[in-house]
XYZ file of C-alpha atoms in Angstrom:
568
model
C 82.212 67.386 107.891
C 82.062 64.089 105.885
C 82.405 63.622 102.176
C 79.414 63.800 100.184
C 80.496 60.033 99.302
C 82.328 57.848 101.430
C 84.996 55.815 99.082
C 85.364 53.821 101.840
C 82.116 52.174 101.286
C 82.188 52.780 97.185
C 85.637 50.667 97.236
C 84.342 47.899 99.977
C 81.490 47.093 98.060
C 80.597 46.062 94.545
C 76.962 46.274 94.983
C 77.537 50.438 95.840
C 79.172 50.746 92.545
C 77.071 49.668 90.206
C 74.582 51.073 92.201
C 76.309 54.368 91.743
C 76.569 53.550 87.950
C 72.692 53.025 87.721
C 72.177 56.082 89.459
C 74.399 58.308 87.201
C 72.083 56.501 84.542
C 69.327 57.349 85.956
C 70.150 60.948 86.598
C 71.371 61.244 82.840
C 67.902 60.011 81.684
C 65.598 61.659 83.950
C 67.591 65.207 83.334
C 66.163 64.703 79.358
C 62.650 63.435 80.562
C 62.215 66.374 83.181
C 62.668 68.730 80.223
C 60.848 66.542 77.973
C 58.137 66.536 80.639
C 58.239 70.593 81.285
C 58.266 71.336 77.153
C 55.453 68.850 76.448
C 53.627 70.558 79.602
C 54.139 73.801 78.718
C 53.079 73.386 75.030
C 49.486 71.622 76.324
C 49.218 74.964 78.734
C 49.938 76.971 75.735
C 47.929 75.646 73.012
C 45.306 75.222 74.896
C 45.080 79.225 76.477
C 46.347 80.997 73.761
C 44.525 78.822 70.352
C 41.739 76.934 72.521
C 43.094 73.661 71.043
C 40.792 70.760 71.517
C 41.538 67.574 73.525
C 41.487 65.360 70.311
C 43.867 67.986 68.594
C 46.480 67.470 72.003
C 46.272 63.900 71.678
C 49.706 63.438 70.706
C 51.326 65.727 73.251
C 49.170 64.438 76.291
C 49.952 61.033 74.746
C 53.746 61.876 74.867
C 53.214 63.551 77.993
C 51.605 60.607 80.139
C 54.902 58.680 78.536
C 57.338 60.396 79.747
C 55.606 60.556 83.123
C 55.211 57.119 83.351
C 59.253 56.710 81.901
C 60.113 59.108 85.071
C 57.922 57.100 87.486
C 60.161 53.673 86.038
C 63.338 55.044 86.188
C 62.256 56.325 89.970
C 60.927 52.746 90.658
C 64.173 51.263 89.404
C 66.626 53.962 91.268
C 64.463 52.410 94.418
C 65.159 49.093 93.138
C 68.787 49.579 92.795
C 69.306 51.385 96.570
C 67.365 48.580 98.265
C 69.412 45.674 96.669
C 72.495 47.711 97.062
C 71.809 48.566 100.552
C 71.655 44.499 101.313
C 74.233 43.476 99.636
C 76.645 46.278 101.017
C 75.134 45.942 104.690
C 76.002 42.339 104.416
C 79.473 42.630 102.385
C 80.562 45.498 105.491
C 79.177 42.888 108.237
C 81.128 40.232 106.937
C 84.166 42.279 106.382
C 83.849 43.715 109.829
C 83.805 39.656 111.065
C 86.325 38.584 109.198
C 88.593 41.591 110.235
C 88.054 40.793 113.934
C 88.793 37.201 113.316
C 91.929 38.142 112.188
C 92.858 40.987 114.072
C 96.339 41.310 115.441
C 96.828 39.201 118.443
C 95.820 41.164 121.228
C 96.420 44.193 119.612
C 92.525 45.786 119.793
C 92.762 48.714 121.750
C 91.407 49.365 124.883
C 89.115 52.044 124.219
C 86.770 49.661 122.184
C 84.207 48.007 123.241
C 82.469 45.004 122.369
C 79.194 46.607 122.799
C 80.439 49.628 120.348
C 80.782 46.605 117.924
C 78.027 45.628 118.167
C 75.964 48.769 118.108
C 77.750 49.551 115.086
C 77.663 45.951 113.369
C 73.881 46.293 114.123
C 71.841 49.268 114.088
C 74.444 51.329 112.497
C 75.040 49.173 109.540
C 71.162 49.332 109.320
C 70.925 52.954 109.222
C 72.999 52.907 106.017
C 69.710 51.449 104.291
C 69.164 55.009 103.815
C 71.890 56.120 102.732
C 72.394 54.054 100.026
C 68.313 53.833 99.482
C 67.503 57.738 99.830
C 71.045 59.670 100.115
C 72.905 57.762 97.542
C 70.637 58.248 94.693
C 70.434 61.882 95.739
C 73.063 63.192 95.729
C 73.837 61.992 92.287
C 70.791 63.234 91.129
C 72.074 66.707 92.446
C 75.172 66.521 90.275
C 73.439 65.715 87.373
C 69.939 67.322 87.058
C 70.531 71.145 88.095
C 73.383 71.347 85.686
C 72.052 70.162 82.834
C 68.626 71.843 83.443
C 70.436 75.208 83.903
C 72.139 75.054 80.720
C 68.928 74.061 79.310
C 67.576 76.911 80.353
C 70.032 79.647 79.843
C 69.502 78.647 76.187
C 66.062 79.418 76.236
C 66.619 82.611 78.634
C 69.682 83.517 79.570
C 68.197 85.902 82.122
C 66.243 83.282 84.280
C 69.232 80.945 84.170
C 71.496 83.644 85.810
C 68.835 83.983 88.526
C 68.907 80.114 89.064
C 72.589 80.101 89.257
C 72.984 82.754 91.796
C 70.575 81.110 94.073
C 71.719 77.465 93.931
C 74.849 77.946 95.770
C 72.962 79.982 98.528
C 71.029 76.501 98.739
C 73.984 74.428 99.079
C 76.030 76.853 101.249
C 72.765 76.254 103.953
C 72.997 72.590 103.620
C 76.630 72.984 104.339
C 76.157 74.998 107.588
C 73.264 72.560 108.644
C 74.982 69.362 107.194
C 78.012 70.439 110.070
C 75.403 70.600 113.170
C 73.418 67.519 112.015
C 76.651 65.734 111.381
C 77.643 66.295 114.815
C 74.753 66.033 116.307
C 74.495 62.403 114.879
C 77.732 61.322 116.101
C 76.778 62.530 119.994
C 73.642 60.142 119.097
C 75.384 56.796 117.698
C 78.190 57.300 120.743
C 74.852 57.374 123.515
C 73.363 54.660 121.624
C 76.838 52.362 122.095
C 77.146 53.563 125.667
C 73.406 52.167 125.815
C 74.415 49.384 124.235
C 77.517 48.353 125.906
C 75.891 49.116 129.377
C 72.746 46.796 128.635
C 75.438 43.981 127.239
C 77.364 44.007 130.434
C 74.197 43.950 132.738
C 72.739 41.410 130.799
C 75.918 39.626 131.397
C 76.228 39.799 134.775
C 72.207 39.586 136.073
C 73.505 36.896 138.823
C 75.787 38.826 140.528
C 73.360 41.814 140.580
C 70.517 40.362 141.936
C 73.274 38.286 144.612
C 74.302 41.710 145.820
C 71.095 43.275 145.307
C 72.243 45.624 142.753
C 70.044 45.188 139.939
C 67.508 48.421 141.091
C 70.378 50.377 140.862
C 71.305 49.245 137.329
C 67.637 49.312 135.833
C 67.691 53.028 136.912
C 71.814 53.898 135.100
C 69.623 52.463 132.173
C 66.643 54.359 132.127
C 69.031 57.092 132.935
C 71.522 56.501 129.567
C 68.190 55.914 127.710
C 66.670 59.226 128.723
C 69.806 60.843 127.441
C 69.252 59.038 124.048
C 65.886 60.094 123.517
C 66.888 63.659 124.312
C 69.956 62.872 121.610
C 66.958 62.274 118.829
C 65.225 64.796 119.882
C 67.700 67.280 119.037
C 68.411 65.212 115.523
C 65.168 65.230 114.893
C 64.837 69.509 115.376
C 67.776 69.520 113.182
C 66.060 67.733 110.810
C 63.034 69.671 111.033
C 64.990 73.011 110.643
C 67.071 71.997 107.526
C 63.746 70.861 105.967
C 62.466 74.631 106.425
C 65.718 76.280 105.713
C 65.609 74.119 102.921
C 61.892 74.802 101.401
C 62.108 78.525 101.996
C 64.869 78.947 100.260
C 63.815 77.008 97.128
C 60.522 78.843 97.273
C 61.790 82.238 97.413
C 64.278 80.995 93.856
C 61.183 79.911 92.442
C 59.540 83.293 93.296
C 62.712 84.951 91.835
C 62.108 82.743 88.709
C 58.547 83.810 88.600
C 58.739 87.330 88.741
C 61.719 87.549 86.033
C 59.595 85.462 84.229
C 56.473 87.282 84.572
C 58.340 90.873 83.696
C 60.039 89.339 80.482
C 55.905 88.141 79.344
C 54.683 91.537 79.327
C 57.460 92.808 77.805
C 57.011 90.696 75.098
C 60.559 89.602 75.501
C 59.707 85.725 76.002
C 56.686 83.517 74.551
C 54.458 81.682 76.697
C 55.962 78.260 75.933
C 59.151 79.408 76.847
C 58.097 81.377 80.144
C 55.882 78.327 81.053
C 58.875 75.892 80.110
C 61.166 77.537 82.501
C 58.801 78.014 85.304
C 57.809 74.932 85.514
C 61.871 73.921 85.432
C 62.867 75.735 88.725
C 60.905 73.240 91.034
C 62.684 70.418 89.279
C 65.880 72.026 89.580
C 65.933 72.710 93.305
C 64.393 69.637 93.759
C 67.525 66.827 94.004
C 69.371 69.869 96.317
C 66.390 69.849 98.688
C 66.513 65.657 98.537
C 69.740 65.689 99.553
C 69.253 68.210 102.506
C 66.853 66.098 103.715
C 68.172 62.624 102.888
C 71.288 63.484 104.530
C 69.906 63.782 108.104
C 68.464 60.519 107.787
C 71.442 58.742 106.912
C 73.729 60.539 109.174
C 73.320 57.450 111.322
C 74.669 54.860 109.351
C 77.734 57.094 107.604
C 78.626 57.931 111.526
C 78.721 53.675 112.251
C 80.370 53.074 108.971
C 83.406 55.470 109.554
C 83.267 54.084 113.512
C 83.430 50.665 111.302
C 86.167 51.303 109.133
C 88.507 52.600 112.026
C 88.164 49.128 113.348
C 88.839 47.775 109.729
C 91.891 49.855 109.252
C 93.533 48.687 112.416
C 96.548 45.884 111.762
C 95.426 42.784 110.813
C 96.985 39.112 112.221
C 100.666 39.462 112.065
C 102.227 38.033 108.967
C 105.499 36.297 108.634
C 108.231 37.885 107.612
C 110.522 36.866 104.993
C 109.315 33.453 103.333
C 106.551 31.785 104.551
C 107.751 28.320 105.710
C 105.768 25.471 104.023
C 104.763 24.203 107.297
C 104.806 25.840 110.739
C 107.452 24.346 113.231
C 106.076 20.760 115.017
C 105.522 20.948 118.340
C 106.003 17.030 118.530
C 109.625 17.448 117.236
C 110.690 21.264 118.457
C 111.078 22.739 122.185
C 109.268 25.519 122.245
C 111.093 27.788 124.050
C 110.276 31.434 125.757
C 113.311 33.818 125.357
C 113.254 37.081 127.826
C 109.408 37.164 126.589
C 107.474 39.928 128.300
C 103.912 40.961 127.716
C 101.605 44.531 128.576
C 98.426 44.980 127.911
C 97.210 47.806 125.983
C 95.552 50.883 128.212
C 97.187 49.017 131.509
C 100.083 50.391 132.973
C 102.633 47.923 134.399
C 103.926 44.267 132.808
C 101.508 41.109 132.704
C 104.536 39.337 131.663
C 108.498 40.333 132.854
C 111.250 38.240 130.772
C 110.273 34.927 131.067
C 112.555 32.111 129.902
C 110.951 29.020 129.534
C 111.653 25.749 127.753
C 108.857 23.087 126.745
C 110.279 19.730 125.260
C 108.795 17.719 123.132
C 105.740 15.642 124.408
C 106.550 17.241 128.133
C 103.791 17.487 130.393
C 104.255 20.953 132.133
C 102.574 22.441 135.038
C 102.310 26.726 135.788
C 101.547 27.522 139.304
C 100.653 30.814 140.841
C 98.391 32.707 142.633
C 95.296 34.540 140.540
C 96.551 37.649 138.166
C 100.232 36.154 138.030
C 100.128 36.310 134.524
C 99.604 32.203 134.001
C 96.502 33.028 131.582
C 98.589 35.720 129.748
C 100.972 33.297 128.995
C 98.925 30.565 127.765
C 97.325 33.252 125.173
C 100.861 33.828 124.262
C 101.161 30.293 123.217
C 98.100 29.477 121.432
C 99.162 32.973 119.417
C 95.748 34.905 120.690
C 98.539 37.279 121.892
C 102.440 38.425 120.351
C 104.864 39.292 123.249
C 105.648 43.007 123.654
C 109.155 41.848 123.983
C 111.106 39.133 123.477
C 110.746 35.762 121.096
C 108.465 32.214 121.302
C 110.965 30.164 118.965
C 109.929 26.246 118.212
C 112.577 24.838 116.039
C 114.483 27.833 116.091
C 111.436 29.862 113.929
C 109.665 33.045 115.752
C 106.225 32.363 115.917
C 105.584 35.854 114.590
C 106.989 34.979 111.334
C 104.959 32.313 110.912
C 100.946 32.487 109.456
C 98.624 32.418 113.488
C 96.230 30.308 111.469
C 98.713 27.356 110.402
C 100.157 27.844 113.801
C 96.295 27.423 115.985
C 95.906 24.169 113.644
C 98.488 22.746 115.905
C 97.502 24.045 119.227
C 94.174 22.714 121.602
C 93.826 25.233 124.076
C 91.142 24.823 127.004
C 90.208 28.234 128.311
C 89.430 28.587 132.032
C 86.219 29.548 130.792
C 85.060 27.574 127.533
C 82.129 29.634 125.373
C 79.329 27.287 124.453
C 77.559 28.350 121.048
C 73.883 27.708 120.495
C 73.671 24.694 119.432
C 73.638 20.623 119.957
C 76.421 18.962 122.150
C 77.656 17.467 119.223
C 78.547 20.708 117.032
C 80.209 21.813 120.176
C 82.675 19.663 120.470
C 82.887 19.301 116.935
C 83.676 22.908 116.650
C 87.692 21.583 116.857
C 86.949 19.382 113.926
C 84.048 20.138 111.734
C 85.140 17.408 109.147
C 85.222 14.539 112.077
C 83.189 11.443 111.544
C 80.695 10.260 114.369
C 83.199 7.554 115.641
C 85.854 9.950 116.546
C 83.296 11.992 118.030
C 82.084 9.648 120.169
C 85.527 8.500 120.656
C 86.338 12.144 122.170
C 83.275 12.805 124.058
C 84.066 9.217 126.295
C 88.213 10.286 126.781
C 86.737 13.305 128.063
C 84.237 11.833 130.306
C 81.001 13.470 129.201
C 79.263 10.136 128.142
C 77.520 10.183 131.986
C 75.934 13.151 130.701
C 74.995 12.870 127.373
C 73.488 8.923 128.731
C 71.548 11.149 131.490
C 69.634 13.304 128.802
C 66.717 12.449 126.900
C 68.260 14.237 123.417
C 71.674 12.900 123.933
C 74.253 14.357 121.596
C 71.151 16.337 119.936
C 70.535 18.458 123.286
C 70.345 21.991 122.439
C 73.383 24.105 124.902
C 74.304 27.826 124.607
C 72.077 30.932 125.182
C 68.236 29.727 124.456
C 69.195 25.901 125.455
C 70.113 23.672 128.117
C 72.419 25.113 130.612
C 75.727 23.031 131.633
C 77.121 23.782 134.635
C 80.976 24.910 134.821
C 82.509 21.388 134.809
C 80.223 20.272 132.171
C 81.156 22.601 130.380
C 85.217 22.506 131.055
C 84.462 18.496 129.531
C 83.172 19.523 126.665
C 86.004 22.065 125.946
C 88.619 18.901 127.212
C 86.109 16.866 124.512
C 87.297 19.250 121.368
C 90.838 18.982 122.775
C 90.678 14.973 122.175
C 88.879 15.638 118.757
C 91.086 18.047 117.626
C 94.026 15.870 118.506
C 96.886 18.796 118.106
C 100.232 18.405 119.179
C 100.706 21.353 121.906
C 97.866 21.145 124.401
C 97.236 24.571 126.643
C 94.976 23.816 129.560
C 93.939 27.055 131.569
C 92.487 25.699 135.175
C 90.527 23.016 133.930
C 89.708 21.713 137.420
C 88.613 25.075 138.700
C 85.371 25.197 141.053
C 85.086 21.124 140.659
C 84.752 18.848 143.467
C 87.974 16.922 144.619
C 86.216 13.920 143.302
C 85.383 15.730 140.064
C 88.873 17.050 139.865
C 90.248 13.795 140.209
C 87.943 12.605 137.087
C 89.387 15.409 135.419
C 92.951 14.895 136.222
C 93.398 11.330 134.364
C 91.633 12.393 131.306
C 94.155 15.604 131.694
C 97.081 12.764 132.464
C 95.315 10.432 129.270
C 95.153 13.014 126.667
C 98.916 14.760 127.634
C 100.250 11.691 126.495
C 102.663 12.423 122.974
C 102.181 15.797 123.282
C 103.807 19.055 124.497
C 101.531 20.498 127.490
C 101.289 23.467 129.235
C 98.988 22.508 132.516
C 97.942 25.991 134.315
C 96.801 24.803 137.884
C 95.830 25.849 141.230
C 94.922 22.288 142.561
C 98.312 20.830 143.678
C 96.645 17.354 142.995
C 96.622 17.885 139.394
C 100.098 19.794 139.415
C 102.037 16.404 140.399
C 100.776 14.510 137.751
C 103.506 17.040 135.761
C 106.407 16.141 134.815
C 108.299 19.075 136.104
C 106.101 22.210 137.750
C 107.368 25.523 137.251
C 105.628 28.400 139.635
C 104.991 32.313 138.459
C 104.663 35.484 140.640
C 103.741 38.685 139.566
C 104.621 38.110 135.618
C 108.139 36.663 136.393
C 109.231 32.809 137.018
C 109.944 31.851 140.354
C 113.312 30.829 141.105
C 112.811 27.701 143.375
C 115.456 27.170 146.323
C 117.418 24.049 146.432
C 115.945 21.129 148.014
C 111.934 22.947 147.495
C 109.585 22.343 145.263
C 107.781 24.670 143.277
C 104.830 24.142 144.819
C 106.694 25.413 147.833
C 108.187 28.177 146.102
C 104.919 29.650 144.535
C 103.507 29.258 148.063
């Protein structure tokens, strides 16, 4: 079973500490105004029964009374207050954390058992759910630590009888909330891990709608989702009689305390053993007393949802972050424009997949060389372009440039120096122009426009009516996939790094389109070290030299072939 408090959460957020400090406030205060409020009560009751006091003669006491009433109802307000803001603040501070983590990540070290959908579940509706714990749960459960103590040694010093009673039955009320806290717990985790399945299902669909309706599949999907959502609904179903049960469990047992209360109560009055005040003063303290316990009981089921996404959260956040360097950290990372970068008995595997992507490749770039990677589909050419652009750290083996590993130096400094064009780009929603200046937020228009013509999109931008201003991405214009390869080859001129990664940039194009492609390939290679990945053997003799892969390992080419030939 969880913690009552997560110190994950208390140490990743500021706003859940000083929310926890205005609770503890809160629960100080409103322990002295709940007796204030049950003495004051019980004094009105007893004046009035026992000397038929008048209203005007219980002026002062109802006067004090509707104070401290309306003192509880503004320390409540502001306990509300406090949750709420905290509840933003922390959702957003975890959010951002969660982001920034993934941004940073380890180069290709996420395992394989998460899934982006999971993420996003979690990032979404689980980091929601936490509005009640830190709203309703939160506040809670540190009025439960407060309040009961300090009422029961108020009343064991008015009698010490009653207060015996209450302290035998309290831990019968928390040992239930235990035993139901376990089954709700669990029962919330089963929930969250259907609603990710739900959600990572949905995503992929989504995702994939064209190939499912070419292959006539999408029937067949709609009914796996109606399926996985059936089995959520019957998840919070069974939260929900959980909830229900722990809410009677909960109520019976403070009632039957409070009965407990009443008859010792009621035996020590006709005894003669306790005044009225005092007998009324207690009474009227056993509701308040189990009162925060039976908050929490109940509280706790509704937050179960968020604490189950936050600890799914934090596993992801305590997973290694991008590698650091070792040693010093060099002033500057090694230039590509001056330094080979060479491949030394590097080997790559992917995490969850048996088997190599990558078997001891040697490999030497020079400086400003204009290199072309040949193979058939799978034979690890992608791999090693990830490799590279540091989106990846061999499993074995070194990438030296100037005689420095790349793992000991910072991945950020070293992607500052690197353009890499993916075999499939990702367009953002948004204009053409903060596309392409996604390389280089800080360029001016000129160089923008400079890079958008070396890459040949001006045709397109001339052909619609928004020009640069057209809206791309998700809820926008579609481009089609050499479009949208020119745009990616666009941020590649603007960024204007020295090592240039291109990952099939001519795939699916026309040969005329390819051939388009090719010189502003050939234009912006010039001065710079490139790695060309190609199937078209057009664009593979425009390198310099052409070096051919086959199932993770370099080809050796036979004298007098080419490596063309070879790869073939």
């Amino acid at each position: 079973m969880r913690a009552p408090i997560d110190r994950r959460l208390v140490r990743a957020s500021s706003a859940v500490r000083a929310h926890l400090a205005v609770a503890a406030a809160a629960g100080t205060l409103g322990s002295g105004l709940i007796v204030a409020q049950a003495a004051l009560l019980a004094t009105v009751i007893a004046r009035a029964a026992m000397r038929g006091a008048t209203v005007a003669e219980l002026k002062g006491d109802l006067i004090a009374l509707g104070a401290v009433l309306a003192s509880r109802a503004a320390i409540a307000g502001a306990l509300e207050l406090s949750g709420r803001t905290a509840a933003v603040r922390a959702m957003s501070q975890l959010r951002a954390l969660l982001v920034s983590h993934l941004l940073l990540e380890a180069p290709g070290r996420r395992p394989h058992d998460v899934r982006t959908g999971d993420l996003a579940a979690d990032a979404v509706q689980g980091v929601d759910a936490l509005e009640a714990y830190f709203a309703g749960y939160l506040p809670q459960l540190v009025l439960a630590s407060i309040v009961p103590p300090v009422l029961l040694v108020w009343v064991g010093t008015v009698d010490l009888l009653t207060a015996v009673a209450l302290a035998v039955t309290v831990p019968l009320l928390i040992a239930f909330m235990i035993l139901i806290g376990r089954g709700a717990e669990t029962q919330a985790r089963r929930r969250l891990g259907t609603l990710e399945l739900l959600s990572s299902h949905f995503l992929d669909v989504v995702r994939g709608l064209q190939t499912l309706r070419a292959h006539r599949r999408e029937r067949h999907q709609a009914r796996v989702l109606e399926q996985v959502g059936e089995l959520h609904r019957r998840q919070t179903m069974a939260t929900l009689r959980i909830a229900f049960l722990s809410a009677l469990v909960l109520e019976l047992c403070a009632m039957l305390g409070t009965a407990i209360v009443a008859a010792t109560i009621g035996v020590q009055l006709v005894g003669g053993e306790l005044t009225l005040r005092a007998g009324l003063t207690v009474l009227l303290l056993a509701p308040e007393l189990y009162g925060p316990l039976r908050g929490v009981g109940l509280q706790f089921h509704s937050s179960a949802d968020g604490a189950a996404a936050a600890d799914r959260i934090f596993q992801a956040l305590e997973r290694p972050v991008g590698e650091r360097p070792v040693g010093e950290r060099p002033a500057r990372p090694p230039d590509p424009r001056r330094h080979a970068i060479e491949l030394c008995r590097v080997s790559y595997e992917y995490p969850g997949r048996p088997g190599l992507a990558l078997d001891s490749i040697d490999l030497s770039l020079a400086p400003g060389s204009l290199t072309a990677l040949v193979g058939e589909s799978g034979a690890g050419k992608s791999t090693l372009a990830r490799l590279l652009a540091r989106l990846a750290d061999p499993s074995d083996g070194a990438i030296l440039c100037g005689g420095a590993d790349l793992r000991s130096v910072d991945p950020g400094a070293w992607r500052a120096q690197v353009a890499w064009v993916p075999q499939r780009p990702t367009l953002f929603a948004g204009t053409i122009a903060e596309n392409v200046a996604l390389a280089a937020p800080s360029a001016g228009p000129s160089a923008l426009r400079a890079a958008i013509a070396a890459a040949g999109l001006q045709p397109l931008i001339d052909s619609l009516p928004a020009g640069l201003e057209t809206v791309i991405g998700e809820p926008g214009r579609r481009l089609s996939a050499g479009q949208g390869r020119r745009v990616a080859l666009a941020r590649a001129f603007l960024k204007d790094a020295p090592l240039l990664v291109l990952d099939e940039p001519t795939a699916h194009l026309d040969p005329d389109g390819a051939d388009a492609m090719g010189e502003a390939i050939e234009m912006l290679a010039r001065g710079r070290t490139t790695l060309l990945i190609v199937h078209h053997p057009s664009l593979a003799r425009r390198a310099e030299r052409i070096v051919a892969i086959h199932a993770g390992a370099l080809v050796p080419q036979p004298p007098g072939a080419t490596a063309l030939e070879a790869a073939a």
